[in-house]
XYZ file of C-alpha atoms in Angstrom:
171
model
C 0.000 0.000 0.000
C 2.799 2.428 0.850
C 3.840 4.661 -2.048
C 7.010 5.467 -0.162
C 9.575 3.713 1.954
C 8.580 3.380 5.613
C 10.118 5.888 8.002
C 12.779 4.655 10.390
C 10.815 6.117 13.324
C 7.203 6.615 14.382
C 6.335 10.227 13.468
C 3.411 10.269 15.894
C 5.671 9.193 18.771
C 8.064 11.962 17.713
C 5.196 14.488 17.673
C 4.232 13.320 21.175
C 7.815 13.845 22.335
C 7.976 17.312 20.749
C 4.638 18.382 22.255
C 5.750 17.230 25.703
C 9.193 18.828 25.335
C 7.583 22.150 24.425
C 5.155 21.951 27.345
C 2.024 21.861 25.203
C -1.224 20.593 26.689
C -3.291 17.886 25.057
C -0.455 15.494 24.203
C -2.579 12.360 24.609
C -5.487 13.871 22.653
C -3.221 15.068 19.835
C -1.552 11.670 19.627
C -4.840 9.737 19.581
C -6.412 12.064 16.999
C -3.335 11.923 14.780
C -3.198 8.122 15.095
C -6.880 7.805 14.154
C -6.399 10.134 11.189
C -3.339 8.255 9.912
C -5.024 4.859 10.423
C -8.021 6.176 8.475
C -5.738 7.150 5.583
C -4.168 3.680 5.557
C -7.476 1.803 5.727
C -9.135 3.980 3.070
C -6.106 3.487 0.827
C -6.383 -0.294 1.102
C -10.154 -0.209 0.565
C -9.797 2.033 -2.493
C -7.113 -0.247 -3.906
C -9.407 -3.282 -3.522
C -12.355 -1.432 -5.117
C -10.393 0.132 -7.998
C -10.886 -2.855 -10.370
C -14.655 -2.421 -9.950
C -14.522 1.345 -10.609
C -16.127 1.922 -7.208
C -15.419 4.255 -4.343
C -16.242 3.121 -0.828
C -19.245 5.484 -0.806
C -20.662 3.937 -3.979
C -19.907 0.446 -2.672
C -21.791 1.219 0.557
C -24.789 2.497 -1.420
C -24.896 -0.674 -3.518
C -24.420 -2.902 -0.487
C -27.207 -1.087 1.388
C -29.606 -1.519 -1.537
C -28.680 -5.189 -1.851
C -29.632 -5.758 1.787
C -33.203 -4.505 1.315
C -36.085 -6.858 0.470
C -37.013 -5.064 -2.732
C -33.517 -3.798 -3.587
C -34.659 -0.187 -3.339
C -34.777 2.699 -0.899
C -35.643 6.393 -0.967
C -32.550 8.529 -1.502
C -33.183 10.414 1.751
C -33.324 7.210 3.750
C -30.100 6.022 2.111
C -28.330 9.236 3.081
C -29.495 8.915 6.671
C -28.473 5.266 6.946
C -25.087 5.894 5.366
C -24.671 9.063 7.453
C -23.865 11.290 4.489
C -25.150 14.625 3.227
C -28.040 14.420 0.722
C -25.775 15.857 -1.995
C -23.293 13.043 -1.435
C -25.905 10.328 -1.862
C -27.285 12.075 -4.954
C -23.793 12.175 -6.477
C -23.160 8.508 -5.627
C -26.488 7.448 -7.146
C -25.843 9.624 -10.235
C -22.588 7.768 -10.863
C -24.051 4.335 -10.086
C -26.958 5.076 -12.419
C -24.612 6.199 -15.201
C -22.759 2.903 -14.783
C -25.998 0.899 -14.985
C -25.704 -0.352 -11.400
C -28.829 1.375 -10.037
C -31.886 3.014 -11.514
C -34.104 5.749 -10.184
C -37.775 4.852 -9.954
C -40.836 6.724 -8.767
C -42.093 5.846 -5.312
C -45.398 3.977 -5.743
C -47.240 5.999 -3.069
C -45.314 9.284 -2.705
C -44.799 11.335 -5.870
C -42.261 13.538 -4.100
C -39.949 10.618 -3.326
C -37.485 8.961 -5.674
C -36.219 5.465 -5.027
C -32.837 4.073 -5.978
C -33.121 0.454 -7.113
C -30.153 -1.843 -7.585
C -29.974 -3.491 -11.020
C -29.004 -7.108 -11.684
C -25.608 -5.824 -12.873
C -25.290 -3.878 -9.608
C -26.038 -7.014 -7.598
C -23.314 -8.971 -9.384
C -20.777 -6.164 -8.975
C -21.481 -5.568 -5.276
C -20.943 -9.275 -4.574
C -17.618 -9.215 -6.427
C -16.535 -6.015 -4.680
C -17.571 -7.406 -1.294
C -15.436 -10.500 -1.903
C -12.464 -8.248 -2.772
C -12.886 -6.255 0.445
C -13.177 -9.427 2.491
C -9.990 -10.705 0.807
C -8.096 -7.652 2.110
C -9.868 -7.760 5.490
C -11.236 -4.264 4.815
C -7.685 -2.976 5.331
C -7.492 -3.977 9.000
C -6.195 -7.527 8.664
C -3.070 -6.806 10.692
C -5.212 -6.570 13.829
C -6.374 -9.433 16.021
C -10.045 -10.147 16.673
C -9.590 -8.770 20.189
C -8.063 -5.525 18.897
C -10.821 -5.146 16.323
C -13.484 -5.528 19.017
C -11.661 -3.070 21.283
C -11.388 -0.488 18.491
C -15.048 -0.933 17.589
C -16.133 -0.453 21.219
C -13.809 2.505 21.812
C -14.782 4.347 18.645
C -18.481 3.666 19.272
C -18.080 5.576 22.544
C -16.466 8.496 20.692
C -19.163 8.447 18.000
C -21.994 8.262 20.540
C -20.535 11.172 22.543
C -20.334 13.195 19.309
C -24.051 12.611 18.663
C -23.497 10.184 15.794
C -26.217 7.937 17.232
C -28.201 7.349 20.417
C -27.595 4.285 22.542
C -30.458 1.787 22.423
C -32.588 1.433 25.512
């Protein structure tokens, strides 16, 4: 994945040392945020590399996968945006591209004239299965981590997301 040779030191550890040496507050927060950001870059890079042969971005993959999970293979665009946690413009752009590629089609809602549905096509179903297999093959870019670490990360980041208002805890 790396387009460059690895560094001979951990730049985040060096940033931590520099922050502490200069008496700056927030060393632990800076280090955690920088680590999350760098890990995100690495994971997204691996995901994009796996999806490149399918001419998909992760956003378009998620839209196809979401549609494939529904009973009828269709959802209103607004509901898709909410479930994927993206701005309405982002889902519109993703569906525009998927439609241009013949992977989804827009259809009128049968009971609400104001609502447009995105419906996955047979070609979209085939492609999302192939793309899913490719992502599974690369462990979604996190294969270097143990099952225990994956669970710990999931739990820890859920706490951060919940505190940020990303979702409400059930119950």
